Amino acid sequence: MIHDPAIETTGLTKHYGDVEALVALDLEVRAGEVFGFLGPNGAGKTTTIRTILDEIFPTAGSARILGMDTHAQSVAIRRRIGYVPGDLSMYPNLTGRDTLTYFANLRGGVDWDYVGDLADRLAADLDKKVGDLSSGNRQKVGLIQAFMSKPDLLVMDEPSSGLDPLVQREFQAMMREVAAEGRSVFLSSHTLSEVQRVADRVGIIRTGHLIAVEAVAELRARSKRRIEFQFGSPVEASLFEGIDGVTDVQALRRRVMLSYEGHIGALLHAVAGHNDIVDVTTHEADLEEIFLTYYRDEEETA
Ligand code: ATP
């Protein structure tokens, strides 16, 4: 049984002189989830990661990883986690394979068939010197290094930077597989679409303050979406008026566009009687909108 929660911070605070990089962070990452940690540049994501990994010392507060104190038991923790730092540094003269061998020897118990699978999936070239690889291809070696020991927790700081879209998709599938096995992923990112696709829950951080923690599914259900109906014959906008959650109705002869919020049931019920519907198009709710709303609210209160 993997320890639940995987990460737990209590009043975690970090000041750099006058800069309050992290303020009283209380955060919980559950076993078996992908937790997206979202925030703009300078929000405090890297500071959070470096503090919980005992690379820097907190000004106040504490954290536990897999039930262990991050400072007192940092060595034991390192054996159970995979880490992709934001500023990946490797020995330029070693090949990818040599790099992975080096890490595998430090840790032991690495399944090389699994390493081969990971390399195939990410289209990583392990025979070139790391120093000769592009930054995206070097990043793949870093990802394999973190995944290869099948850690109970993966901590990754902006791991998709430099990966092309196909590889990003594969990487997202790999994260979902980790969660499906009951292991956990802490994913720091400013790529909203990625978090939306891969995370179970998301924490939003701004100027060192955690301003929201939400299930991604919740955020979606709460956000406004656009939907478009195509009918076989002209319809009136009035067909959609007064339906719960529906706003901004535009009817252009046989085409009707509208926004809705909340559950789609009432809307579908209202159009169900129309056997003249030819097509329906919905547009994915966008985390970006929700994200901006949080930021605006926060700014207004400040
Ligand atoms: P990014 O997305 O750009 O990586 P981030 O969310 O990871 O940003 P942090 O790197 O944690 O943000 O930085 C948080 C704040 O702390 C910023 O204001 C930054 O300037 C400051 N900061 C970080 N490291 C130091 C340091 N060593 N000395 C002084 N200030 C620092």
mmCIF file of C-alpha atoms and ligand atoms in Angstrom, residues 16 19-21 39-48 50 157-158 188 190 205, ligand 1:
data_model
loop_
_atom_site.group_PDB
_atom_site.id
_atom_site.type_symbol
_atom_site.label_atom_id
_atom_site.label_comp_id
_atom_site.label_asym_id
_atom_site.label_seq_id
_atom_site.Cartn_x
_atom_site.Cartn_y
_atom_site.Cartn_z
ATOM 1 C CA TYR A 16 14.338 35.075 0.059
ATOM 2 C CA VAL A 19 10.709 38.203 -1.297
ATOM 3 C CA GLU A 20 7.891 36.019 0.022
ATOM 4 C CA ALA A 21 8.298 33.254 -2.524
ATOM 5 C CA GLY A 39 0.891 29.202 -11.874
ATOM 6 C CA PRO A 40 2.562 31.872 -13.983
ATOM 7 C CA ASN A 41 6.305 32.576 -13.979
ATOM 8 C CA GLY A 42 7.588 33.482 -10.553
ATOM 9 C CA ALA A 43 4.486 32.177 -8.730
ATOM 10 C CA GLY A 44 6.496 29.883 -6.457
ATOM 11 C CA LYS A 45 6.217 26.474 -8.124
ATOM 12 C CA THR A 46 9.940 25.739 -8.235
ATOM 13 C CA THR A 47 10.390 27.072 -4.707
ATOM 14 C CA THR A 48 7.694 24.648 -3.514
ATOM 15 C CA ARG A 50 12.859 22.550 -4.070
ATOM 16 C CA ASP A 157 8.951 20.795 -12.701
ATOM 17 C CA GLU A 158 7.664 21.913 -16.110
ATOM 18 C CA SER A 188 4.193 21.723 -12.054
ATOM 19 C CA HIS A 190 1.999 26.649 -16.829
ATOM 20 C CA ILE A 205 -0.615 29.323 -7.077
HETATM 21 P P1 ATP B 1 8.691 29.733 -13.261
HETATM 22 O O1 ATP B 1 7.408 29.266 -13.863
HETATM 23 O O2 ATP B 1 9.200 30.971 -13.927
HETATM 24 O O3 ATP B 1 9.727 28.686 -13.091
HETATM 25 P P2 ATP B 1 8.040 29.537 -10.414
HETATM 26 O O4 ATP B 1 6.571 29.505 -10.155
HETATM 27 O O5 ATP B 1 8.746 28.253 -10.384
HETATM 28 O O6 ATP B 1 8.324 30.300 -11.775
HETATM 29 P P3 ATP B 1 9.902 30.392 -8.369
HETATM 30 O O7 ATP B 1 11.128 30.083 -9.154
HETATM 31 O O8 ATP B 1 9.539 29.464 -7.279
HETATM 32 O O9 ATP B 1 8.646 30.556 -9.345
HETATM 33 O O10 ATP B 1 10.073 31.858 -7.791
HETATM 34 C C1 ATP B 1 9.198 32.429 -6.832
HETATM 35 C C2 ATP B 1 9.707 33.805 -6.420
HETATM 36 O O11 ATP B 1 10.918 33.673 -5.651
HETATM 37 C C3 ATP B 1 10.046 34.727 -7.568
HETATM 38 O O12 ATP B 1 9.684 36.026 -7.193
HETATM 39 C C4 ATP B 1 11.569 34.613 -7.668
HETATM 40 O O13 ATP B 1 12.106 35.776 -8.207
HETATM 41 C C5 ATP B 1 11.966 34.402 -6.243
HETATM 42 N N1 ATP B 1 13.215 33.619 -6.096
HETATM 43 C C6 ATP B 1 13.388 32.334 -6.479
HETATM 44 N N2 ATP B 1 14.641 31.895 -6.186
HETATM 45 C C7 ATP B 1 15.266 32.928 -5.577
HETATM 46 C C8 ATP B 1 16.581 33.118 -4.999
HETATM 47 N N3 ATP B 1 17.474 32.128 -5.018
HETATM 48 N N4 ATP B 1 16.861 34.320 -4.483
HETATM 49 C C9 ATP B 1 15.955 35.314 -4.465
HETATM 50 N N5 ATP B 1 14.715 35.209 -4.979
HETATM 51 C C10 ATP B 1 14.359 34.031 -5.517
#
